[in-house]
mmCIF file of C-alpha atoms in Angstrom:
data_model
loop_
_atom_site.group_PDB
_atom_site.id
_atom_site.type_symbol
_atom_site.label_atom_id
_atom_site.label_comp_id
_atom_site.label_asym_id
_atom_site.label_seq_id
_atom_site.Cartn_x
_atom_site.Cartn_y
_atom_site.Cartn_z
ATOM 1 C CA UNK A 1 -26.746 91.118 -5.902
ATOM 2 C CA UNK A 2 -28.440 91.371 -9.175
ATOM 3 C CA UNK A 3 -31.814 89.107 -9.744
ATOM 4 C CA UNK A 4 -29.483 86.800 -11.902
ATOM 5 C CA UNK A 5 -27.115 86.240 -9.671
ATOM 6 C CA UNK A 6 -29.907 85.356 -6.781
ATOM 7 C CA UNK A 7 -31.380 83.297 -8.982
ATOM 8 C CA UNK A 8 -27.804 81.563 -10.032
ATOM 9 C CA UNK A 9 -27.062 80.242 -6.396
ATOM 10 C CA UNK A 10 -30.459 78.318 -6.378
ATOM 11 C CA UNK A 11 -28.708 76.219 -8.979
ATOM 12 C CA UNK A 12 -25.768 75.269 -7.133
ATOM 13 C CA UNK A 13 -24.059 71.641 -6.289
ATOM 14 C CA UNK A 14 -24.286 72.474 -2.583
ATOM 15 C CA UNK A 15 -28.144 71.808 -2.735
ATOM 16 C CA UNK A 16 -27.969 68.133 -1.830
ATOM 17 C CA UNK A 17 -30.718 67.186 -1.749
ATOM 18 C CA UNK A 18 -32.627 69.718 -3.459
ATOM 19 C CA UNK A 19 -34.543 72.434 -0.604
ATOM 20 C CA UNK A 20 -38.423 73.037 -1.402
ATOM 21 C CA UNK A 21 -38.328 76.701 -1.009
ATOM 22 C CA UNK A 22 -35.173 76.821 -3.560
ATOM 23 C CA UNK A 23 -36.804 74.331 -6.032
ATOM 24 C CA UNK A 24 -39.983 76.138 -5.613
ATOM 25 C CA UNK A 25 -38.396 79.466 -6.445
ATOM 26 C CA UNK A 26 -36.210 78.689 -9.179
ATOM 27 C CA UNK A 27 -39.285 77.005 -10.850
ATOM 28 C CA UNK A 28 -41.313 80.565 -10.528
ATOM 29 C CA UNK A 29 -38.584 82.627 -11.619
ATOM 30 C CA UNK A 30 -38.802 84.626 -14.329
ATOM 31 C CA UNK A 31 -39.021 83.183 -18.008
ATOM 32 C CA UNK A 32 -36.534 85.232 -19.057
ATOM 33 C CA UNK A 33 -34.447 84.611 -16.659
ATOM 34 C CA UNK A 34 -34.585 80.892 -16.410
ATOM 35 C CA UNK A 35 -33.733 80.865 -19.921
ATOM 36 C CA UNK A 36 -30.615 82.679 -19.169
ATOM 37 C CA UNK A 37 -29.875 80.376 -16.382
ATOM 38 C CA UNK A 38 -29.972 77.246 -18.090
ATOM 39 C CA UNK A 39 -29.021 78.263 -21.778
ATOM 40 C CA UNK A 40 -30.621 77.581 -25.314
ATOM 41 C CA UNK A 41 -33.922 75.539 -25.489
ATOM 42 C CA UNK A 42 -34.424 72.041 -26.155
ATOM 43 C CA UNK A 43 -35.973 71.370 -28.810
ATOM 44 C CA UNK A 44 -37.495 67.353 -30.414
ATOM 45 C CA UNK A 45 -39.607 66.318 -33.244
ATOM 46 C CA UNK A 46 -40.212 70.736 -33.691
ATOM 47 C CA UNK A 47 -41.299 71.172 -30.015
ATOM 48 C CA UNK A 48 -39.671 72.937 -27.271
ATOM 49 C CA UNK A 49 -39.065 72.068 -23.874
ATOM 50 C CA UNK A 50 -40.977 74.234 -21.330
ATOM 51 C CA UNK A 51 -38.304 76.325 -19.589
ATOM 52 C CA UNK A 52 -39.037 75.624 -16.470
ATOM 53 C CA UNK A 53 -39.575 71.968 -16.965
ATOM 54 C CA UNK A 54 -35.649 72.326 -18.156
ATOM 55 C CA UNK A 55 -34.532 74.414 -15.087
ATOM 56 C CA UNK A 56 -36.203 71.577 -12.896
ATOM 57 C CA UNK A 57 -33.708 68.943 -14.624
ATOM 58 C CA UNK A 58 -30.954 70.816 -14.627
ATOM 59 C CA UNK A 59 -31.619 71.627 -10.395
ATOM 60 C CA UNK A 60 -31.978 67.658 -10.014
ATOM 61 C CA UNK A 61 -28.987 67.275 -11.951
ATOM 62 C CA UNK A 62 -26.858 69.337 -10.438
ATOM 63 C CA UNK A 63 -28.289 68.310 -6.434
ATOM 64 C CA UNK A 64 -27.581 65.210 -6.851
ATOM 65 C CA UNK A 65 -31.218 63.659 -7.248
ATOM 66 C CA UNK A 66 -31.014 59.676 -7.658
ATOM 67 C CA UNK A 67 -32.794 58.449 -10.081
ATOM 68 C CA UNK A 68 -34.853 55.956 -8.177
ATOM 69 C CA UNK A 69 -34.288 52.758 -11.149
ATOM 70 C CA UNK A 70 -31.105 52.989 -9.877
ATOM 71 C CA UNK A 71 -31.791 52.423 -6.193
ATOM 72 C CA UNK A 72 -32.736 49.054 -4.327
ATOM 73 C CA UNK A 73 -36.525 49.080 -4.450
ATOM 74 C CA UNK A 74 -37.449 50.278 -1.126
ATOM 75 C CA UNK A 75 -35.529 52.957 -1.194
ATOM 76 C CA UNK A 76 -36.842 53.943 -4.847
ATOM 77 C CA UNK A 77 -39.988 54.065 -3.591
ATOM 78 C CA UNK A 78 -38.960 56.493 -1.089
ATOM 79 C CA UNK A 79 -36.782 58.653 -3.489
ATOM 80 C CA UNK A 80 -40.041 58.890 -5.857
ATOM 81 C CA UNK A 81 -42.129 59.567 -2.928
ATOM 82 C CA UNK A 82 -39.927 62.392 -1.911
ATOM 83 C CA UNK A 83 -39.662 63.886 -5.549
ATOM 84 C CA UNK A 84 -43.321 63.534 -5.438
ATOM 85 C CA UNK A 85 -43.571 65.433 -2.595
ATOM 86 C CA UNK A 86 -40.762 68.181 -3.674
ATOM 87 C CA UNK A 87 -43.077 69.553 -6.775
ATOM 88 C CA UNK A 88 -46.356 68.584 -5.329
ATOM 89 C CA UNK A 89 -46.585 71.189 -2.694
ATOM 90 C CA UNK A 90 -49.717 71.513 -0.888
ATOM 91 C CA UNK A 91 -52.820 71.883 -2.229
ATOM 92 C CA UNK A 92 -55.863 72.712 -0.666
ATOM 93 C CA UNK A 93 -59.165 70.543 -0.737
ATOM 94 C CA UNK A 94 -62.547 70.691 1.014
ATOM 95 C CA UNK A 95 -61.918 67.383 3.323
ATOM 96 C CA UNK A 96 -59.551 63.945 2.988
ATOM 97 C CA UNK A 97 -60.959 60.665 4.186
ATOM 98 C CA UNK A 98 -59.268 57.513 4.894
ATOM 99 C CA UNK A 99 -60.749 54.471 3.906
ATOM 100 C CA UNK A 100 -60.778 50.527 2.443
ATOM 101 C CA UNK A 101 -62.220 49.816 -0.732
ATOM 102 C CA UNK A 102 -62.483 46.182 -1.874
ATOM 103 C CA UNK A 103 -59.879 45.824 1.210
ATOM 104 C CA UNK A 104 -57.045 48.429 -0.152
ATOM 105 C CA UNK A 105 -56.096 51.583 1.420
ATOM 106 C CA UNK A 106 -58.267 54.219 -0.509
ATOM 107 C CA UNK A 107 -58.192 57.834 0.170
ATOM 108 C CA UNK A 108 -61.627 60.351 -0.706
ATOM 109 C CA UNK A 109 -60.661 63.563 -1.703
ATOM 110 C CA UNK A 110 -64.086 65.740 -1.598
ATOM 111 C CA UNK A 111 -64.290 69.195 -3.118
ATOM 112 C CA UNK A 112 -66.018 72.137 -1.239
ATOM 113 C CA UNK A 113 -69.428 72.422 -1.927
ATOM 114 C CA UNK A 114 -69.594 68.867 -3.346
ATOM 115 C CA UNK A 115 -73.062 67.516 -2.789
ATOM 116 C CA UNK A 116 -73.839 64.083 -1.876
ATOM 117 C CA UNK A 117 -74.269 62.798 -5.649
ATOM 118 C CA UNK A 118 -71.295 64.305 -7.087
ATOM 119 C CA UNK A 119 -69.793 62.630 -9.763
ATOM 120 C CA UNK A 120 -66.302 60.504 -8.577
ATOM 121 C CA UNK A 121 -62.969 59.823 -10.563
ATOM 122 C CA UNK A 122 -61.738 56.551 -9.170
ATOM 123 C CA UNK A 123 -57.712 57.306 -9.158
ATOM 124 C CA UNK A 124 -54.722 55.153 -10.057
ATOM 125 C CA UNK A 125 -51.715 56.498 -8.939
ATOM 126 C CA UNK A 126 -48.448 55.973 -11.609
ATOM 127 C CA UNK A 127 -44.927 54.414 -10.498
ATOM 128 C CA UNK A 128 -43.998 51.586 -13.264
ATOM 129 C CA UNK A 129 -46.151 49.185 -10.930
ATOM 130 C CA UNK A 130 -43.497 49.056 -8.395
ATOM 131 C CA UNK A 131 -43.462 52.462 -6.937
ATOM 132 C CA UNK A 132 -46.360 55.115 -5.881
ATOM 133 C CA UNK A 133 -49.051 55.143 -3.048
ATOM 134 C CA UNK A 134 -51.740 57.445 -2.248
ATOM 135 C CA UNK A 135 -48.805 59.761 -0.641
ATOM 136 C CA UNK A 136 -46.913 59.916 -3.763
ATOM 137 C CA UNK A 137 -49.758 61.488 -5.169
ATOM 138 C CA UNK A 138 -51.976 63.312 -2.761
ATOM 139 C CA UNK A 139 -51.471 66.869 -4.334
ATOM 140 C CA UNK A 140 -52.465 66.325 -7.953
ATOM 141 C CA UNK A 141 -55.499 64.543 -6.875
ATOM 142 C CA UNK A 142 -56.494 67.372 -4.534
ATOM 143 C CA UNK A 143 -55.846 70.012 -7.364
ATOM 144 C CA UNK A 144 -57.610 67.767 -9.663
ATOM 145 C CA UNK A 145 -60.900 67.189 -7.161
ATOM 146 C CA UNK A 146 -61.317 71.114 -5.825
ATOM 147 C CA UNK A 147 -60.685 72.503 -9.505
ATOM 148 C CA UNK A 148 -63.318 70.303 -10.967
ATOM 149 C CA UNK A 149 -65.675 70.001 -8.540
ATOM 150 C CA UNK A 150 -65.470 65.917 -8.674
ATOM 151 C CA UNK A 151 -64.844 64.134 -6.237
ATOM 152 C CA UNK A 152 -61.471 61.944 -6.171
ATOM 153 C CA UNK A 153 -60.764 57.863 -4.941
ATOM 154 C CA UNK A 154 -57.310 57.665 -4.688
ATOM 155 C CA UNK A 155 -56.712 53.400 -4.614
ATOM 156 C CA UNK A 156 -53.037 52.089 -3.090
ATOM 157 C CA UNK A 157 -53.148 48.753 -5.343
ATOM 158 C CA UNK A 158 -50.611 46.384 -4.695
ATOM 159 C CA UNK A 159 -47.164 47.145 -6.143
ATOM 160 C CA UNK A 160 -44.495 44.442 -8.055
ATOM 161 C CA UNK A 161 -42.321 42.203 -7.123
ATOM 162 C CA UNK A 162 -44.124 41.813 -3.774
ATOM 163 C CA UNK A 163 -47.369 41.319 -5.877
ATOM 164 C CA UNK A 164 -46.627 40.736 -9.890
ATOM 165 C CA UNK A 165 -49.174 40.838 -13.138
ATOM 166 C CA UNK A 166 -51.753 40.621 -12.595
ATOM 167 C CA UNK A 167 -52.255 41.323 -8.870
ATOM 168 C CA UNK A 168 -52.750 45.625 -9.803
ATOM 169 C CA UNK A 169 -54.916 45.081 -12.433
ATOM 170 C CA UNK A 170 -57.433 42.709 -10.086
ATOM 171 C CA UNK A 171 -57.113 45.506 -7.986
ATOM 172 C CA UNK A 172 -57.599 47.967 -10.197
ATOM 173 C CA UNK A 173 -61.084 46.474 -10.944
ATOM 174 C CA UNK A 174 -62.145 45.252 -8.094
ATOM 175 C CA UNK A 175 -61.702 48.792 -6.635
ATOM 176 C CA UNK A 176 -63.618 50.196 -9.495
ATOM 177 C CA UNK A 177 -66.646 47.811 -8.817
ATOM 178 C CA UNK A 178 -66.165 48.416 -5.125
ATOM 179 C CA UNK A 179 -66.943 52.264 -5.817
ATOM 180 C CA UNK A 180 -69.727 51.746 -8.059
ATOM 181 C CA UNK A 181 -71.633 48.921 -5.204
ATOM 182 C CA UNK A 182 -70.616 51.620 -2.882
ATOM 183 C CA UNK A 183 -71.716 54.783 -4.712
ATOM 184 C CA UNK A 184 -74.013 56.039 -1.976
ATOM 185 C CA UNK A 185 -71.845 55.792 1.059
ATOM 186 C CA UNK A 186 -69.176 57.799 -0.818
ATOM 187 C CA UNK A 187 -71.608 60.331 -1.783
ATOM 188 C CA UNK A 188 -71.145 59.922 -5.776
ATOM 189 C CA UNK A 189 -73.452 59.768 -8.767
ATOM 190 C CA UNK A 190 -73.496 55.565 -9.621
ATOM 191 C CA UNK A 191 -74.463 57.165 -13.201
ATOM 192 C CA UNK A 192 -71.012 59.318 -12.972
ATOM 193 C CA UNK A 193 -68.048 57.170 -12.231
ATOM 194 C CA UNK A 194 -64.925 57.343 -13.942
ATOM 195 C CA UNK A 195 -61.310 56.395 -14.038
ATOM 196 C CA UNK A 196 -58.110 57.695 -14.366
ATOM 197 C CA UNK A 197 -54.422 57.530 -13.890
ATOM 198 C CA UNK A 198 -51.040 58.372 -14.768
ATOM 199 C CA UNK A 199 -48.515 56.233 -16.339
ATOM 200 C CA UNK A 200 -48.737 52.763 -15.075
ATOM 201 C CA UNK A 201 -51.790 53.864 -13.330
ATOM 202 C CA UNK A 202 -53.102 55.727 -16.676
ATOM 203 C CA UNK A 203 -52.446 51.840 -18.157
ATOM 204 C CA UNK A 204 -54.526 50.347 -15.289
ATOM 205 C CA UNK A 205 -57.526 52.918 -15.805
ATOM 206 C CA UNK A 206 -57.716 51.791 -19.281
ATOM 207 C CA UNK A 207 -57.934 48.054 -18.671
ATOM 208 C CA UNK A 208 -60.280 48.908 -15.839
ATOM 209 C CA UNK A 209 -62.599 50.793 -18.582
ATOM 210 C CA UNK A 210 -62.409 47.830 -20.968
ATOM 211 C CA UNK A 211 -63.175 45.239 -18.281
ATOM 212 C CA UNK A 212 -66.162 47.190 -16.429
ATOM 213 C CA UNK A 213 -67.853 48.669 -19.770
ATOM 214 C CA UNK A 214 -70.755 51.038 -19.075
ATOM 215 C CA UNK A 215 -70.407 50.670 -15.854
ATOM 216 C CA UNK A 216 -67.513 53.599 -16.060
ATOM 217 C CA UNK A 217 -68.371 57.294 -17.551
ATOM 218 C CA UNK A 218 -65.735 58.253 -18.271
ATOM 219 C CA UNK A 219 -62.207 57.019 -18.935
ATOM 220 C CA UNK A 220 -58.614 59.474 -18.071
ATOM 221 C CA UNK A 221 -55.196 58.817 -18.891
ATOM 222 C CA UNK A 222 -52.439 60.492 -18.411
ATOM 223 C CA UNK A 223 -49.097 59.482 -20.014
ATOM 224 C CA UNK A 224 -50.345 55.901 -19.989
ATOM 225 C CA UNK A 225 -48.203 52.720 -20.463
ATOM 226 C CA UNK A 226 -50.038 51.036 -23.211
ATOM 227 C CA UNK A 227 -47.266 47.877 -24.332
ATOM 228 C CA UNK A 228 -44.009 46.866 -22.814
ATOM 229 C CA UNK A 229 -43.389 44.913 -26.139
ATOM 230 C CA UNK A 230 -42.060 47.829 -28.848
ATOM 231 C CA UNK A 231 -39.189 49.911 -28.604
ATOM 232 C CA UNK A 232 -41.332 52.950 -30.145
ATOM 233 C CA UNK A 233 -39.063 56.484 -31.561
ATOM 234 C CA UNK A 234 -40.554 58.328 -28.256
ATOM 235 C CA UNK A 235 -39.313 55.111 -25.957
ATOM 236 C CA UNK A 236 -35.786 55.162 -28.058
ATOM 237 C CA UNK A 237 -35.515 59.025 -28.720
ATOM 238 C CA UNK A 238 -36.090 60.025 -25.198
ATOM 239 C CA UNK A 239 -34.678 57.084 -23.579
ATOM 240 C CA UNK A 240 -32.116 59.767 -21.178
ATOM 241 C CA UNK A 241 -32.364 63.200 -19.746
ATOM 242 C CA UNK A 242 -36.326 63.775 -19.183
ATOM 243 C CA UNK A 243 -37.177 62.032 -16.035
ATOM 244 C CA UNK A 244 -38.503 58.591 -17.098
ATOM 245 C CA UNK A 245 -35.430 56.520 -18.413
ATOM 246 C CA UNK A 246 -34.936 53.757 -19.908
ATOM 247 C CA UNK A 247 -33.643 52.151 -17.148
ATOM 248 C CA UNK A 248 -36.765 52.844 -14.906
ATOM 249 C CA UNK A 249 -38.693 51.333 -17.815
ATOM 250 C CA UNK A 250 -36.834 48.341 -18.183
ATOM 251 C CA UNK A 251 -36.569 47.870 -14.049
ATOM 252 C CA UNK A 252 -40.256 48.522 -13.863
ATOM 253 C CA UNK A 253 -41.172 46.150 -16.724
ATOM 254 C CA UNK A 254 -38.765 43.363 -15.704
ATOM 255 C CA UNK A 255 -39.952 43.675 -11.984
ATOM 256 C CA UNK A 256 -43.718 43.584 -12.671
ATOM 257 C CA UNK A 257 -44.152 41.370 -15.500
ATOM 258 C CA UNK A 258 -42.856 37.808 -14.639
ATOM 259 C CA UNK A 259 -41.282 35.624 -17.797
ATOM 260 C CA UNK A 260 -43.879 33.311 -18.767
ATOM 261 C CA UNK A 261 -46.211 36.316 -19.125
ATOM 262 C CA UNK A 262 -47.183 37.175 -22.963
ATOM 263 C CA UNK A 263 -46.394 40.634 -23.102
ATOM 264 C CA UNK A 264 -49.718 41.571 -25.357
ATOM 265 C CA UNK A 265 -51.839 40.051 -22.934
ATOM 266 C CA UNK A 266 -54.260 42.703 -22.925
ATOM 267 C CA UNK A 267 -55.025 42.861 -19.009
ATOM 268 C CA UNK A 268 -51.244 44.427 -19.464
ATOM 269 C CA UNK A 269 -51.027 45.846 -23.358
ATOM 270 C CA UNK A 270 -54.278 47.676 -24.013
ATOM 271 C CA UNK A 271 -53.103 48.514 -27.174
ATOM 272 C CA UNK A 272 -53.301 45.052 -28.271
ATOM 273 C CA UNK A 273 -56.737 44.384 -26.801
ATOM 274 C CA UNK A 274 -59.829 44.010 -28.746
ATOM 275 C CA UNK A 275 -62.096 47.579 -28.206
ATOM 276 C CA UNK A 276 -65.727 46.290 -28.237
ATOM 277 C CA UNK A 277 -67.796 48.439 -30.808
ATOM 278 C CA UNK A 278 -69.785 50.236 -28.330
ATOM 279 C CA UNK A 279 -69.936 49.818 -24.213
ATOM 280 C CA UNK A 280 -66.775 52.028 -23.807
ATOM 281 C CA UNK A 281 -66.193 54.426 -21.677
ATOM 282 C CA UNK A 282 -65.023 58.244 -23.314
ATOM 283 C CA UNK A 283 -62.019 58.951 -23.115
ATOM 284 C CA UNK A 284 -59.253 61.638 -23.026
ATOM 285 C CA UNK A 285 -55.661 60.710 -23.128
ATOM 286 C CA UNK A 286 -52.890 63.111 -22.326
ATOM 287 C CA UNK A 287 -49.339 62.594 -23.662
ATOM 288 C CA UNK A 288 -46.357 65.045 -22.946
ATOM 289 C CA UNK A 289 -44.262 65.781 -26.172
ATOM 290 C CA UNK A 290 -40.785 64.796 -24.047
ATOM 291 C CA UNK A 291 -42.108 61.485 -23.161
ATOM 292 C CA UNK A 292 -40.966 58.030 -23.685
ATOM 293 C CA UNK A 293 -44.441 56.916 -23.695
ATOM 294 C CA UNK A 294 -45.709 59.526 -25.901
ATOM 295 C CA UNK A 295 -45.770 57.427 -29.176
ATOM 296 C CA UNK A 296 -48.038 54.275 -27.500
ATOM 297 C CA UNK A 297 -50.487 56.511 -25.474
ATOM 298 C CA UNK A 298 -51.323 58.298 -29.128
ATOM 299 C CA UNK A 299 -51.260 55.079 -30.393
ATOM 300 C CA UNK A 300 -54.267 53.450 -28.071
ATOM 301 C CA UNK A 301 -56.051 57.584 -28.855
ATOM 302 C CA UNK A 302 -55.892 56.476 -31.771
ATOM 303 C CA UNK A 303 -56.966 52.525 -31.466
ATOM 304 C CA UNK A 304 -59.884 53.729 -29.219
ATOM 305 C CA UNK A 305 -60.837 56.356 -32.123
ATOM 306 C CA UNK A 306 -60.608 53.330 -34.800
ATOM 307 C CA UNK A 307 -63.016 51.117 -32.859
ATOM 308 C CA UNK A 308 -65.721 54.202 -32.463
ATOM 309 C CA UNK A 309 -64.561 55.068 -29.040
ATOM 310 C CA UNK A 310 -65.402 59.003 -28.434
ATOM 311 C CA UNK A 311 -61.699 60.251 -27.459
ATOM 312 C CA UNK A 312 -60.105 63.115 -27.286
ATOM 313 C CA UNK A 313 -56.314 63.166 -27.298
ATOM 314 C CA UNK A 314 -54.156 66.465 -25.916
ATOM 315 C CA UNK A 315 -49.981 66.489 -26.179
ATOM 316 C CA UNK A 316 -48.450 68.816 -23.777
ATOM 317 C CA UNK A 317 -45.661 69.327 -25.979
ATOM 318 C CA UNK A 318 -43.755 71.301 -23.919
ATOM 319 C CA UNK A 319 -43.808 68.829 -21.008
ATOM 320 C CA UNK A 320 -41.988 65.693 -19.919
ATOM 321 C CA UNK A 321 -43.232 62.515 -18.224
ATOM 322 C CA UNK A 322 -44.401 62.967 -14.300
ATOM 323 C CA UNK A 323 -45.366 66.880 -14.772
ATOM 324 C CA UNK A 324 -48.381 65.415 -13.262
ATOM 325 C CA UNK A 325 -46.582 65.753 -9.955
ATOM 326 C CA UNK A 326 -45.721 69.008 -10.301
ATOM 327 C CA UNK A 327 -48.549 71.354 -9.208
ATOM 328 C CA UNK A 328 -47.217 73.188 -6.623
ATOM 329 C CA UNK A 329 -43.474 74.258 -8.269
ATOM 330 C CA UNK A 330 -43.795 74.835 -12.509
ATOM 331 C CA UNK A 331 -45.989 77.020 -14.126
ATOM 332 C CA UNK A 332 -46.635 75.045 -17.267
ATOM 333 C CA UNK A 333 -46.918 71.906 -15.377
ATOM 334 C CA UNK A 334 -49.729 73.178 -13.117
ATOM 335 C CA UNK A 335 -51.362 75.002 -15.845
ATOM 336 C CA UNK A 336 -51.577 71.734 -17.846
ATOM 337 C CA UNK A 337 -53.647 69.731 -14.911
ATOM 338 C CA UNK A 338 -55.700 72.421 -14.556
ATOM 339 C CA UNK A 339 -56.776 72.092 -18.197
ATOM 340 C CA UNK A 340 -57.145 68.118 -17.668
ATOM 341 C CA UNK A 341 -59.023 69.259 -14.294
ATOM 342 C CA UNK A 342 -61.595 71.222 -16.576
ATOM 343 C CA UNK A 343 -61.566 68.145 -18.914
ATOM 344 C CA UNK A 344 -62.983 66.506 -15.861
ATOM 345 C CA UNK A 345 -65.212 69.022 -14.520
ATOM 346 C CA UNK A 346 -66.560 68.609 -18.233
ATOM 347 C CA UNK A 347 -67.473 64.957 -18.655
ATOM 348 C CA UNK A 348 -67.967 63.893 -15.453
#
């Protein structure tokens, strides 16, 4: 059987659900021959789809993946869990450590050869503020902690429509203080304290770095939600066949935010707060060039560089919403968090 051919029956309806070792593979395949596998590229706004980001969608396509939106909640969460888990692989850290901050389940990731005054990226984990835990992303934050040497705090706030605006932003914070009064039992540099996340969580790290001020180093977000207000080109242009949908945005949106809530309350809306002059935080924001969100996370780059914010902004232009999640499957995927794990290794 030629190579083609091998590589053809990894992409086959009969995978329901999806295998790891056959999602794994067809993700490693070849270039050449994943682009003969799934056809011409994709191409928006003059980029081009990463090749095996577009092999991945076709796989879930054709397996029979549900898109969580359109599941009852609980079992959402464990659909996204389990596509989580699917490109996350596993990735090796120094040691993992249970634990409560500011009385929510909190997991330490610790790199090897951290010291006991390492610097520490306090973690929100993405989900549209109804889905995620510290499962759902365990293996980006170990990739992120043992490439850059800093040491991770993985925080399972409390998710929507259990616990609505603003109960994950209180959260949010009060972890982040929690870590700072805490510093010396979790071995971390007071001095060196960040925060970061990824979509909803990437919106949650910025409030947290407005609200806290110098007490936070360093500010990361990944593919953040920024405004649920504006239907923005990205939002409309990219509203089907990359992952985050419309749908999941609207279900998250409705589900978190209750009515009487002004959408540009800036707890929620970042892009509508007011950036204080100096007292920031630096910050890098990440956008993927297939993204709904793309458009308001270069927006708020671009609000934080207005107000005199230092901020670098990177698009991933080949890469779609979530490839956050997928370290342990796509080579262009991985290769982009290890660049945003150097970012950290680099500021923090």
């Amino acid at each position: 059987m030629s190579i083609l051919a091998r590589a053809s029956s990894l992409i086959d309806p009969l995978l329901v659900p999806v295998k790891r070792p056959a999602f794994t593979a067809a993700l490693n395949l070849p270039a050449p021959v994943q682009r003969r596998l799934v056809g011409k590229p994709v191409t928006y706004d003059g980029q081009t789809l990463a090749v095996d980001t577009q092999i991945m969608l076709a796989l879930m396509k054709v397996s029979g993946e549900p898109d969580p939106s359109t599941l009852p909640i609980p079992k959402g969460r464990v659909a996204l869990l389990r596509q989580s888990q699917l490109g996350g692989g596993r990735q090796e850290i120094g040691s993992v450590r249970e634990l409560w901050a500011a009385g929510l389940k909190a997991r330490l990731y610790v790199p090897e050869g951290a010291s006991g005054n390492a610097p520490l990226l306090v973690f929100l984990h993405g989900g549209g503020f109804i889905f995620g835990d510290l499962d759902s992303h365990d293996a980006p934050c170990r990739l992120l902690a043992s490439e850059s040497g800093v040491k991770v705090l993985s925080v399972d706030y409390r998710l929507a429509p259990e616990s609505p605006f603003p109960a994950a932003y209180d959260d949010s914070v009060a972890a982040f203080r929690w870590a700072v009064e805490h510093a010396t039992e979790l071995g971390a540099d007071p001095a060196r304290i960040g925060v970061g996340g990824d979509s909803a969580g990437g919106n949650l790290a910025a409030g947290v770095a407005l609200a806290v001020g110098e007490d936070c180093a360093f500010q990361l977000l990944i593919y953040p939600v920024t405004q649920s207000e504006a239907n923005t080109r990205s939002r409309e242009d990219l509203s089907e066949g990359f992952y985050l949908t419309a749908d999941f945005i609207a279900a998250a949106t409705d589900n978190y935010l209750p009515e009487d809530i002004d959408r540009r309350d800036p707890r929620h809306a970042p892009l509508y707060a007011e950036i204080p002059a100096t007292g920031i935080a630096p910050a890098y924001v990440a956008t993927a060039g297939f993204d709904p969100l793309r458009d308001e996370g270069e927006a708020y780059a671009a609000k934080l560089d207005e107000a005199g914010v230092k901020v670098v902004h990177r698009r991933f232009a080949d890469q779609i919403h979530g490839f956050l999640n997928v370290v342990g499957a796509g080579r262009t995927s991985r290769a982009a968090v290890l660049e945003i794990a150097q970012v950290l290794r680099d500021n923090l």
